[in-house]
Tab-separated table of C-alpha atoms and ligand atoms in Angstrom:
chain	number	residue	atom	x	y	z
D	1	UNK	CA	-36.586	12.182	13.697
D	2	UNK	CA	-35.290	11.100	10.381
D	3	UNK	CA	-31.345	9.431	11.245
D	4	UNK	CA	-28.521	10.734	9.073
D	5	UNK	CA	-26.274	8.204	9.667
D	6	UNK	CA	-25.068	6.070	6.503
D	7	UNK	CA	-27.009	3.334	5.954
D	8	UNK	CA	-24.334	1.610	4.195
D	9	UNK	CA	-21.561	-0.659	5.182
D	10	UNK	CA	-18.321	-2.014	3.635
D	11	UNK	CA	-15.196	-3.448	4.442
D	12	UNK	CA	-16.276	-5.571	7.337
D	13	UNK	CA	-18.233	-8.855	8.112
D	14	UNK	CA	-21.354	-7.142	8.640
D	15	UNK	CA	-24.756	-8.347	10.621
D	16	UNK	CA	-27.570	-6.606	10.986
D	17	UNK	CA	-29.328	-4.418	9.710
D	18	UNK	CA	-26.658	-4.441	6.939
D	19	UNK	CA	-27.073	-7.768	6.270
D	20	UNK	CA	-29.764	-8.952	4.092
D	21	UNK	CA	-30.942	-12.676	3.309
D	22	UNK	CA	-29.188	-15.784	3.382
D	23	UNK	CA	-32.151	-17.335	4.573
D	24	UNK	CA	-31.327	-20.915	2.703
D	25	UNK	CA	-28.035	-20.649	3.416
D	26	UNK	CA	-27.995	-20.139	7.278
D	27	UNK	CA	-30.753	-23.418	6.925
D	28	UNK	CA	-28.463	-25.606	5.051
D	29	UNK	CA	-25.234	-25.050	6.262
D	30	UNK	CA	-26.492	-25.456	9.509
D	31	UNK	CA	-28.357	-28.481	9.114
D	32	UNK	CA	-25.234	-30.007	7.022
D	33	UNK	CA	-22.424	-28.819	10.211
D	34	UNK	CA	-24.847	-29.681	12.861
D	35	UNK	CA	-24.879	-33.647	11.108
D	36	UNK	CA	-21.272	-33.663	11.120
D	37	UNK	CA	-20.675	-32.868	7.208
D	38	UNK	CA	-17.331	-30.785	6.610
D	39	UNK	CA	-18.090	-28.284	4.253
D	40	UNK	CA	-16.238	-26.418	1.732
D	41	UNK	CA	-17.443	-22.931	0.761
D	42	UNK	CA	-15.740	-20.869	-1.821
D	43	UNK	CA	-16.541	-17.750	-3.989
D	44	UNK	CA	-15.022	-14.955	-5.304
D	45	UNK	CA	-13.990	-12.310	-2.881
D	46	UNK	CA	-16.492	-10.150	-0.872
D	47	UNK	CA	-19.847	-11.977	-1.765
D	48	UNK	CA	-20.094	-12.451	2.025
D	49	UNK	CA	-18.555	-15.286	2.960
D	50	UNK	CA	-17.122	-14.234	6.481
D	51	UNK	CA	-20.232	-12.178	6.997
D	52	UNK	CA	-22.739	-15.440	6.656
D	53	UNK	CA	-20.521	-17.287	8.863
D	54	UNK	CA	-19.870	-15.242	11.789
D	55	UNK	CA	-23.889	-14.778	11.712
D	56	UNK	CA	-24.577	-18.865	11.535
D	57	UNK	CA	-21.542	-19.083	14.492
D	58	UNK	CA	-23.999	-16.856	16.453
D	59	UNK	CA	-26.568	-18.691	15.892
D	60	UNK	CA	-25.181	-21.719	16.789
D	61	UNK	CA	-23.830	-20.805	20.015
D	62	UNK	CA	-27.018	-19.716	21.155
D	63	UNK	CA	-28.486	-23.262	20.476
D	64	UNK	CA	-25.972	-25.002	22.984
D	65	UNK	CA	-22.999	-24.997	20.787
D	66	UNK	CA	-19.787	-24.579	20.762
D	67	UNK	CA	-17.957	-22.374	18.029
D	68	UNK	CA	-14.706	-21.703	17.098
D	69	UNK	CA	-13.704	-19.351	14.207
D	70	UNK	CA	-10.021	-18.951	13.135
D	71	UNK	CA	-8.691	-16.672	9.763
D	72	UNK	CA	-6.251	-17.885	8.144
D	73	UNK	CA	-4.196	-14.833	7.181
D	74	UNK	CA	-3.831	-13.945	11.104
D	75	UNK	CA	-2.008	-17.359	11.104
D	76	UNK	CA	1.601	-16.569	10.576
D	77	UNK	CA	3.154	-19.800	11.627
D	78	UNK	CA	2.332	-23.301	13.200
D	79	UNK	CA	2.983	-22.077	16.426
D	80	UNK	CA	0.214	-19.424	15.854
D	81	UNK	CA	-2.164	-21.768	14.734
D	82	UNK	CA	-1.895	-23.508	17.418
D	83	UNK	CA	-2.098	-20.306	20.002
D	84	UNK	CA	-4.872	-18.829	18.387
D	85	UNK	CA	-6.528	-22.433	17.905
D	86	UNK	CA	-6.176	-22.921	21.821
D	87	UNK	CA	-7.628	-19.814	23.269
D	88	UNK	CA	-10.540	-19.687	21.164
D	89	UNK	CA	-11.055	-23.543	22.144
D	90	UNK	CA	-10.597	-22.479	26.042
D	91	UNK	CA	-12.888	-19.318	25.414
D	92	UNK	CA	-16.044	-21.667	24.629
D	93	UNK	CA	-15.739	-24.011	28.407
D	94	UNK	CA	-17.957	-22.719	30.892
D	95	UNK	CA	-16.065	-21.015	33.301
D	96	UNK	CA	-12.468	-21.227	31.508
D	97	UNK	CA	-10.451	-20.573	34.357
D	98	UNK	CA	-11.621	-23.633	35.692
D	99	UNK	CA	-11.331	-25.866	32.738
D	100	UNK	CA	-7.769	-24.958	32.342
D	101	UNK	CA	-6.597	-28.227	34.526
D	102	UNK	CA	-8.619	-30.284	32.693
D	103	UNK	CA	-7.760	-29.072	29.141
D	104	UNK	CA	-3.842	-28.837	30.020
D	105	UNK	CA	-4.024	-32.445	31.038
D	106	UNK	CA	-5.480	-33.765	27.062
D	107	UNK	CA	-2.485	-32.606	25.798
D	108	UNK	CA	0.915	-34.551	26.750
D	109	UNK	CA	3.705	-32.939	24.450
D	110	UNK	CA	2.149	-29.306	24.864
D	111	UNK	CA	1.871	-27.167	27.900
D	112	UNK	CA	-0.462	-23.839	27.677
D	113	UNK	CA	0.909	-20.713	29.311
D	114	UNK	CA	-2.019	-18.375	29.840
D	115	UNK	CA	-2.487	-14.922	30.543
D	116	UNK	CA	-5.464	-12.619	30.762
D	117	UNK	CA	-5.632	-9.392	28.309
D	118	UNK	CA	-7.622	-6.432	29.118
D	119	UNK	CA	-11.178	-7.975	28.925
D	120	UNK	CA	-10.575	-10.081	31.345
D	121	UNK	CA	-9.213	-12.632	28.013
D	122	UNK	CA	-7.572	-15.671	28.274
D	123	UNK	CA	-4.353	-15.144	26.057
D	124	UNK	CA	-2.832	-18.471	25.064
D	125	UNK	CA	1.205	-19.214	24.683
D	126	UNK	CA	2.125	-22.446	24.186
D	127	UNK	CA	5.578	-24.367	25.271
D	128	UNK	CA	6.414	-27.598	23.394
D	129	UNK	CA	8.270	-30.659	25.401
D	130	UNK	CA	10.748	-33.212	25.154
D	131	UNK	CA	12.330	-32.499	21.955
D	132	UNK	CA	12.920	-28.407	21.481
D	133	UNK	CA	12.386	-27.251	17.895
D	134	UNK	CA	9.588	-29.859	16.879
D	135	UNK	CA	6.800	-27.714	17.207
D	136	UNK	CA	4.221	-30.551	16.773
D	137	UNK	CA	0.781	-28.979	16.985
D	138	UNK	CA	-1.158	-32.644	16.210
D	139	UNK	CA	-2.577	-33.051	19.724
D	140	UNK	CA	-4.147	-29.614	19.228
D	141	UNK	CA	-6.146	-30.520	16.306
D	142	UNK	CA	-7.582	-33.783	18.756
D	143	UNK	CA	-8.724	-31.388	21.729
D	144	UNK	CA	-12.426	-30.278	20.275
D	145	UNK	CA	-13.231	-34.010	19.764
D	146	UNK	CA	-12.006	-34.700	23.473
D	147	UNK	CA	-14.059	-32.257	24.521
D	148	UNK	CA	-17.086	-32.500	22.995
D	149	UNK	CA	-20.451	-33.793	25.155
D	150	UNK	CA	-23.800	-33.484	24.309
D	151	UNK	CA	-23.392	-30.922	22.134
D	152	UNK	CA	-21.143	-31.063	18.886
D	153	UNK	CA	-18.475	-28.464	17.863
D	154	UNK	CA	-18.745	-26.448	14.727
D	155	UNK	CA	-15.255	-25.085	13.657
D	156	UNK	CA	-14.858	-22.361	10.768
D	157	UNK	CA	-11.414	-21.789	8.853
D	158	UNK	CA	-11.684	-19.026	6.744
D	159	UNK	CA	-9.300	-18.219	3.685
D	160	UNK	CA	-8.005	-21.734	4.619
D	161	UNK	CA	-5.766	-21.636	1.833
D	162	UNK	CA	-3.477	-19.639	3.396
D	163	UNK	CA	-2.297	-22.835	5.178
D	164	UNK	CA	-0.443	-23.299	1.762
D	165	UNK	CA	1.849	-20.471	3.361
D	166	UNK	CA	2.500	-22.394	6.235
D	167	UNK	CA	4.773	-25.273	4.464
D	168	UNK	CA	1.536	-26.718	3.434
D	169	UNK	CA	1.872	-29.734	2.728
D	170	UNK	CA	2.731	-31.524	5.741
D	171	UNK	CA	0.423	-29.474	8.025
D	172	UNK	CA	-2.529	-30.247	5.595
D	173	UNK	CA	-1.351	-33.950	6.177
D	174	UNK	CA	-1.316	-33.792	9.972
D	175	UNK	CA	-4.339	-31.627	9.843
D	176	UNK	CA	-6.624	-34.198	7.992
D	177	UNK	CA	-5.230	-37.462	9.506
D	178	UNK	CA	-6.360	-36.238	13.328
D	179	UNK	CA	-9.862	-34.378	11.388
D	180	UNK	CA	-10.867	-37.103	9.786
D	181	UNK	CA	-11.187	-39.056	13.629
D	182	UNK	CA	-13.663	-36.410	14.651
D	183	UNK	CA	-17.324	-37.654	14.526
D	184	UNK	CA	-18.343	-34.768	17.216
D	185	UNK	CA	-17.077	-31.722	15.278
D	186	UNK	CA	-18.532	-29.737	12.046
D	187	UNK	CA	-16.003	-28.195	9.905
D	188	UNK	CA	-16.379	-25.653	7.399
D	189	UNK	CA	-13.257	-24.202	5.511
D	190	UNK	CA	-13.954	-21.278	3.313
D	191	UNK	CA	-11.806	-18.992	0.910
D	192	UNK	CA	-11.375	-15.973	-1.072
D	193	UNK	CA	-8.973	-17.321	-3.648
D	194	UNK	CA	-11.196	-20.069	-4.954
D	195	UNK	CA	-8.418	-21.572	-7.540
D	196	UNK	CA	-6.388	-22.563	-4.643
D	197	UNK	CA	-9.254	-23.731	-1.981
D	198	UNK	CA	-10.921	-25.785	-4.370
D	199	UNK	CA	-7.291	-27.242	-5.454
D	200	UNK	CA	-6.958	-28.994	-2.085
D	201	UNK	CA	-10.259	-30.237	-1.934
D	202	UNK	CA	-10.801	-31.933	-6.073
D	203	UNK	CA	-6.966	-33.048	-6.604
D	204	UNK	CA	-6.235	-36.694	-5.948
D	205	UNK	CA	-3.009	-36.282	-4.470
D	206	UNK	CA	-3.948	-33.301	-1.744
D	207	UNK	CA	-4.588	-34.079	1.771
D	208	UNK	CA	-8.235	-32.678	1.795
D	209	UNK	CA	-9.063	-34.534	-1.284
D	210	UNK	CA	-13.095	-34.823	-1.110
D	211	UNK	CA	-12.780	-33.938	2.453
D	212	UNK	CA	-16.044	-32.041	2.638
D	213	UNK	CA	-19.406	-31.128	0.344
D	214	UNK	CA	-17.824	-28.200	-2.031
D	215	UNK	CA	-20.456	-25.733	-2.206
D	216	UNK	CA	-20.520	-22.416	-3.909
D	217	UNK	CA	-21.900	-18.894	-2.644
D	218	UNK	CA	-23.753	-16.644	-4.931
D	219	UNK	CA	-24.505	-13.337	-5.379
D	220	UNK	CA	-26.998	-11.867	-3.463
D	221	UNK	CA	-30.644	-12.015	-5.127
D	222	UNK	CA	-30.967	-9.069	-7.293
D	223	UNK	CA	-34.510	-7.901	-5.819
D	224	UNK	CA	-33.475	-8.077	-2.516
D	225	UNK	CA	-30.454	-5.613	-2.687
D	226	UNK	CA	-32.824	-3.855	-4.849
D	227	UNK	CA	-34.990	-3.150	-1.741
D	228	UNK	CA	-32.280	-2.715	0.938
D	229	UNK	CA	-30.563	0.343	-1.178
D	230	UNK	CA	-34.195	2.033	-1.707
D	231	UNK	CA	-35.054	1.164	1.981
D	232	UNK	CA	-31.782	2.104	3.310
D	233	UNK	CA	-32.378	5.654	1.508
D	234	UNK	CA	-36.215	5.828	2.624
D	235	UNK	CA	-35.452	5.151	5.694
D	236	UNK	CA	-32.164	7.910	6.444
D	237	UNK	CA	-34.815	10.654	4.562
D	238	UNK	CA	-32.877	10.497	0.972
D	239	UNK	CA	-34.733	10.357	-2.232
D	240	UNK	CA	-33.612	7.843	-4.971
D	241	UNK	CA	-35.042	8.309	-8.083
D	242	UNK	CA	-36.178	5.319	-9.693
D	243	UNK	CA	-33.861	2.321	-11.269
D	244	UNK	CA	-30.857	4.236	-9.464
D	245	UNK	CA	-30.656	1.563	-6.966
D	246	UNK	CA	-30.362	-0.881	-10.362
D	247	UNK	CA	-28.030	0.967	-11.626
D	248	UNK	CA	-25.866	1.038	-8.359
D	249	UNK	CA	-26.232	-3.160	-8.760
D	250	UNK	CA	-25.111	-3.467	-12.224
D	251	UNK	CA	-22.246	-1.078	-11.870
D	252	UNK	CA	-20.970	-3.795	-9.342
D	253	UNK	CA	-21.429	-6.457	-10.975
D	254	UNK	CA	-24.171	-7.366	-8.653
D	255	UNK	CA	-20.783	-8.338	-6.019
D	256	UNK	CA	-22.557	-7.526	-2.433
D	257	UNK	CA	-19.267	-5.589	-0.650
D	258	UNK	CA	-19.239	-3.126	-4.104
D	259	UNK	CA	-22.981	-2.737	-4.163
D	260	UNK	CA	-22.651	-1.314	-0.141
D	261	UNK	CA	-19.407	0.661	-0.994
D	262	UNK	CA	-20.592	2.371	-4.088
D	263	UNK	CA	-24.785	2.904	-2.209
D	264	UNK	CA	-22.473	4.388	0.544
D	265	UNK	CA	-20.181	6.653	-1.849
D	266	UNK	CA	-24.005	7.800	-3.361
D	267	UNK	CA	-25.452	8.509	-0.434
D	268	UNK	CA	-22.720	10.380	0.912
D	269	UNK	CA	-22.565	12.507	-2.340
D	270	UNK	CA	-26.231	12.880	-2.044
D	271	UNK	CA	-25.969	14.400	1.401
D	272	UNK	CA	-23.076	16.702	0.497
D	273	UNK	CA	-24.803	18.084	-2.782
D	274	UNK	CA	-28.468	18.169	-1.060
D	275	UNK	CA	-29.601	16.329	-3.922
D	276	UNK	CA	-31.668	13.270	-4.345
D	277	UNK	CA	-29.565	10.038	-5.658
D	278	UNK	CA	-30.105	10.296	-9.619
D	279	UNK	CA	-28.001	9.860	-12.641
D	280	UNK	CA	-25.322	12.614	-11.650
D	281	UNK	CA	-24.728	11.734	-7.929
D	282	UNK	CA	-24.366	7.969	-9.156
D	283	UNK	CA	-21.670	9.122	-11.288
D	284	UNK	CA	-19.888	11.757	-9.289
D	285	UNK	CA	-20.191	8.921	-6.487
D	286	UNK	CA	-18.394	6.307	-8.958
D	287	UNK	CA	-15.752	8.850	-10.156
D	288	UNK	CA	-14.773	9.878	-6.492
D	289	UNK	CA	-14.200	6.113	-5.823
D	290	UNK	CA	-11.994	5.501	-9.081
D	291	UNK	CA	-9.924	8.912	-7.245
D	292	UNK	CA	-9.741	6.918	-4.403
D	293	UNK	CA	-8.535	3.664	-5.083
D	294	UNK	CA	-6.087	4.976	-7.724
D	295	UNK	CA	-2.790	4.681	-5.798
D	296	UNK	CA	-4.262	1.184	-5.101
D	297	UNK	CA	-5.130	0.076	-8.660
D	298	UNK	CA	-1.864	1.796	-10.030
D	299	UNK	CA	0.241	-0.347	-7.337
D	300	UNK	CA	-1.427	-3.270	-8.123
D	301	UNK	CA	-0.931	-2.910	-11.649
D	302	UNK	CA	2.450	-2.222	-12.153
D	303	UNK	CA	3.253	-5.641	-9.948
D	304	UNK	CA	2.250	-7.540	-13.189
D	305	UNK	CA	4.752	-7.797	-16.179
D	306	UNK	CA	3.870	-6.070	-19.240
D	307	UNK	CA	2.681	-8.984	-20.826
D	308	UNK	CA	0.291	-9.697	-17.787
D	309	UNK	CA	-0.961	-6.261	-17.999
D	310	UNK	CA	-1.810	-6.464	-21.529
D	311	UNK	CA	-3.736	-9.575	-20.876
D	312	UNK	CA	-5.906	-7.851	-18.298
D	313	UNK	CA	-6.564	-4.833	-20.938
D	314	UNK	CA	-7.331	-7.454	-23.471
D	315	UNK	CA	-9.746	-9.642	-20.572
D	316	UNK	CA	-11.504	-6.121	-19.400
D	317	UNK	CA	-12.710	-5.858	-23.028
D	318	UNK	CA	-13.118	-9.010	-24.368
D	319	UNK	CA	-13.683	-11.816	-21.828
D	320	UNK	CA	-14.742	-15.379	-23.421
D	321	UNK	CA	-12.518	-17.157	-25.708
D	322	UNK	CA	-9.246	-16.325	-24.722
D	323	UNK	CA	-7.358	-18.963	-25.591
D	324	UNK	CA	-6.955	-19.199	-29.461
D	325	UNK	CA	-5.432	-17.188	-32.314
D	326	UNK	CA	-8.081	-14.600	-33.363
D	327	UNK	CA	-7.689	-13.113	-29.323
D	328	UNK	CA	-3.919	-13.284	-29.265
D	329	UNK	CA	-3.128	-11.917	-32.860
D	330	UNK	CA	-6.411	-9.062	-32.338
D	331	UNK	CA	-4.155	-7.487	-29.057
D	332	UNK	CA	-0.554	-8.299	-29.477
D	333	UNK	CA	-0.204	-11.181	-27.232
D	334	UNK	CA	2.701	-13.192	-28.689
D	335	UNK	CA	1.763	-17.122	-28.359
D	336	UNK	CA	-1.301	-18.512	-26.344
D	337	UNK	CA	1.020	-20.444	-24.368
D	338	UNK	CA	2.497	-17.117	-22.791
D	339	UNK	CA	-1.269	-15.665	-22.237
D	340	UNK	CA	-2.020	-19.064	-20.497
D	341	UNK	CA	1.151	-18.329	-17.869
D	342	UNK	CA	-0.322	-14.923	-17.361
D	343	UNK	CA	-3.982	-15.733	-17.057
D	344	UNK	CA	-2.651	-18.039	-14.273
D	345	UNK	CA	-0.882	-15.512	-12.793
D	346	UNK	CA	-4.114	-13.064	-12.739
D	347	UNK	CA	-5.922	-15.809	-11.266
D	348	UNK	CA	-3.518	-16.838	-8.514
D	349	UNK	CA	-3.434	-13.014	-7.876
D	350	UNK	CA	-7.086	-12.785	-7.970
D	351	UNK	CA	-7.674	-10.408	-10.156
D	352	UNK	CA	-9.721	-12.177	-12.421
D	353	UNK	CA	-11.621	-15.153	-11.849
D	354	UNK	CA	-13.062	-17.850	-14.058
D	355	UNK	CA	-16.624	-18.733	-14.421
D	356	UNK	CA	-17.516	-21.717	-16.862
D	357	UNK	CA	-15.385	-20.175	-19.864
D	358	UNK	CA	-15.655	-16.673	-18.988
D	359	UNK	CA	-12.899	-14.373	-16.967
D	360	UNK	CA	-14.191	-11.494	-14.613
D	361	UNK	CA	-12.698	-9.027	-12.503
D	362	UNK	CA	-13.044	-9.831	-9.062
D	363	UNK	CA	-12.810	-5.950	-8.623
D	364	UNK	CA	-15.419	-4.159	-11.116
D	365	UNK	CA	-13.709	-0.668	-10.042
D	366	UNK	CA	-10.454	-2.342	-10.873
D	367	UNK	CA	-12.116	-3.025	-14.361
D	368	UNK	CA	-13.097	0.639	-15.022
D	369	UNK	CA	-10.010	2.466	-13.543
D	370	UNK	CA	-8.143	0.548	-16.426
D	371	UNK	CA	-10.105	1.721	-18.666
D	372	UNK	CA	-8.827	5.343	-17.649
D	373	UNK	CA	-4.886	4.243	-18.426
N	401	LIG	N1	-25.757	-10.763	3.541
N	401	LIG	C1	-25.293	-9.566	3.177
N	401	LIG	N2	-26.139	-8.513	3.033
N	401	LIG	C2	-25.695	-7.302	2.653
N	401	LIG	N3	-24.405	-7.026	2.402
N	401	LIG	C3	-23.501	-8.013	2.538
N	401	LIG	C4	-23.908	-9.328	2.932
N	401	LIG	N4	-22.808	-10.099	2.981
N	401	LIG	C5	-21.772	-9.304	2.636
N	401	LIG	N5	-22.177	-8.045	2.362
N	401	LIG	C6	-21.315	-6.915	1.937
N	401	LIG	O1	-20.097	-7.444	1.440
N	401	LIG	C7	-18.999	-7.014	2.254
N	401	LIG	C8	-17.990	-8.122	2.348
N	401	LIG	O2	-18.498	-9.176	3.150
N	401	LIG	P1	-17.571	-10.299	3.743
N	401	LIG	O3	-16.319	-9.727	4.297
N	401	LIG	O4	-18.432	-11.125	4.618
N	401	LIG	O5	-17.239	-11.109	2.384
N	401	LIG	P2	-16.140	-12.205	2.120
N	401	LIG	O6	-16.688	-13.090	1.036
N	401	LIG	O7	-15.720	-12.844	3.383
N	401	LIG	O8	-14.980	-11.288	1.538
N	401	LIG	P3	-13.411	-11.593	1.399
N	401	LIG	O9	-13.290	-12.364	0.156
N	401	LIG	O10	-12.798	-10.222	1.269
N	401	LIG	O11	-12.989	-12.339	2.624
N	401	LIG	C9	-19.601	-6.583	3.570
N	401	LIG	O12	-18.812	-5.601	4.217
N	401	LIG	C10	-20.940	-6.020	3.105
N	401	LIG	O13	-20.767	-4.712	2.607
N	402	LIG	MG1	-13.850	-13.105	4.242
C-alpha cells in the first residue's frame, strides 16, 4: 500500500529519510573533531547546519564517544550555561548516578544539585561557594578534559554567537583561556548569523581569534534534492510532472529548509486538489505560503525604519553594487553613508546576507511577499 503521509519535512533538525547527503561533510568534520581541530561552521540560516550535526553527534557516540550538544539561544544566562553544560556532561558517564561523586569532587567552587525529571533525567542545579554573587562557571568549562580517557570528547555549540548576549566579552575570555588547555576535546561552534560568528573568530582583538578551521556549509547539491522531491512524490503515489521539482529548487533559492517547506506546501495542495504537482499546484502551493507567513513578514517589516525598508525594496530588485551613486540616486536613498548603516542593520538582523559583493535574502518568501507591498 502506497503511504500518504508527507514526505516532506521543515522546521526541525531532521535525519532520516529526510535527510539527504552530506556524505563529505560527515567524513571531514569528523576526521578534523576526532584529531582535536576546533572547528568553526557558519552559513546562512537553514542550510542544515543543526541537522548535519546532531547526525555526526550520533555517529560519534556510537564509535565510543562522548558528545555533548548545547544551543545557544536556550542559554539565557551564565548560570544556565553552566546547568545545561553539566547535565548533558553527566548524561554521557556510564551509569550517571554513580559518577555523580566523582564528577562533584573536580569541581571545588561549584556544587551540583541534581534531580531526576520524568525519564528517569538527571536535571542539573548548580550552587556556587565561598563568595555569593560570583557566579564563576570556569571550572565547568575544565570538567570534559578531566574526564576524558581513551576516548576524546566532541562538544557542539550551536548559534554560539548568542554568547554575545551573555555580557560577551568576558565569558568568551574565560571560555577560551580554560578551551584552549583541552588536548582531549573536539569543538565545533556553529551559527546562523554568520556576520557575528565569523566576527569572533577573524578579529584580532576577540577572544576566539583563529580559534578553530572556519569552514563554510553549502547548499545542498542541486541533483540530489532534485531526486529526493521526485522520489519523495514516487514514492507517497503523487505524480510530478517534469522540471517541477526544478522549479520547486529555484523558487528557494536552492536554501534546503525552503526547498522541504515549499515540496511539502505542493504536495499537500496536490493531495487536496487530486491533481498531479504541475505548474498550477506549484503556484497555488507558493501563494498559500506568502498567506501564511504574512503577519510574519508584515511584523518583521515594519521593525525596520523607513529608510531600512527602502533599502530592502531597493536590495530585492537590484542586488550588486550597492554602494555608489547611480543605486542611491536610482531609489531615493539619501547618502551612501545612511544605506551603509542600514545594510548593517539588515545584516545584523539577518535579513539579507552578503556573498562576495552580492546581498541575498536569507528568506526567498520574504523576498517575494515584498514584492506584493
Ligand atoms: N541534509 C539535508 N537533507 C534534506 N533536507 C535538509 C538537510 N539539512 C537540512 N534540511 C532542511 O532544512 C531544514 C533546516 O535544517 P536545520 O535546522 O538543520 O538548519 P540550520 O542551518 O541549523 O538552520 P538555522 O539557521 O535555522 O539554525 C530542515 O528542517 C530540513 O527541511
Ligand atoms: Mg540550527
Amino acid at each position: 500500500m502506497i503511504k500518504r503521509e508527507n514526505p516532506f519535512r521543515y522546521g526541525i533538525a531532521v535525519d532520516y529519510p529526510y535527510f539527504v547527503d552530506r556524505e563529505q561533510e560527515l567524513k571531514d568534520y569528523s576526521k578534523w573533531l576526532i584529531s582535536g581541530q576546533s572547528l568553526v561552521i557558519y552559513s546562512p540560516r537553514r542550510y542544515g547546519k543543526t541537522s548535519l550535526m546532531l547526525k555526526l553527534l550520533r555517529k560519534l557516540k556510537q564509535e565510543g564517544y562522548h558528545t555533548v550538544y548545547i544551543d545557544f539561544f536556550r542559554v539565557t544566562s551564565r548560570r544556565r550555561f553552566g546547568e545545561l553544560y553539566y547535565s548533558e556532561i553527566l548524561k554521557q558517564l556510564p551509569s550517571w548516578q554513580k559518577t555523580i561523586k566523582k564528577l562533584s569532587s573536580l569541581t571545588m567552587r561549584i556544587r551540583p544539585v541534581i534531580s531526576i525529571d520524568e525519564q528517569g533525567m538527571p536535571v542539573v542545579s548548580l550552587k556556587f561557594g565561598e563568595s555569593p554573587g560570583s557566579e564563576d562557571i570556569t571550572e565547568l568549562f575544565d570538567l570534559p578534559q578531566k574526564l576524558s580517557d581513551k576516548k576524546r570528547w566532541i562538544i557542539v555549540f550551536d548559534e554560539f554567537q548568542e554568547i554575545n548576549r551573555l555580557n560577551g566579552d568576558s565569558f568568551e575570555k574565560e571560555m577560551r583561556a580554560s578551551l584552549i588547555h583541552h588536548t582531549n576535546v573536539g569543538y565545533a561552534f556553529l551559527g546562523s548569523k554568520m556576520h557575528m560568528l565569523l566576527n569572533m573568530f577573524t578579529h584580532e582583538n576577540r577572544a576566539f581569534y583563529q580559534f578553530g578551521r572556519i569552514t563554510e556549509l553549502k547548499k545542498l547539491p542541486f541533483k540530489i534534492m532534485e531526486e529526493y522531491l521526485e522520489s519523495g512524490c514516487k514514492k507517497t503515489g503523487i505524480n510530478i510532472k517534469e522540471g517541477i521539482a526544478a522549479g520547486i529548487i529555484n523558487t528557494c533559492e536552492a536554501i534546503p529548509h525552503y526547498i522541504q517547506y515549499l515540496a511539502s506546501a505542493s504536495w499537500e495542495e496536490a493531495i487536496e486538489s487530486k491533481a498531479d504537482i504541475d505548474e498550477v499546484v506549484l503556484r497555488k502551493a507558493v501563494q498559500k505560503i506568502l498567506i501564511n507567513q504574512t503577519d510574519y513578514f508584515t511584523s518583521q517589516y515594519e521593525r525596520l525604519t523607513l529608510h531600512q525598508q527602502n533599502v530592502l525594496k531597493a536590495i530585492s530588485i537590484e542586488n550588486k553594487n550597492i554602494f555608489n551613486t547611480e543605486f542611491m540616486e536610482k531609489y531615493n536613498l539619501n547618502a551612501i553613508s545612511s544605506v551603509q548603516r542600514s545594510v548593517e542593520r539588515l545584516l545584523a538582523e539577518s535579513i539579507i546576507v552578503r556573498q562576495q559583493n552580492t546581498y541575498l535574502f536569507t528568506d526567498p518568501f520574504f523576498k517575494m511577499w515584498l514584492g506584493t507591498v
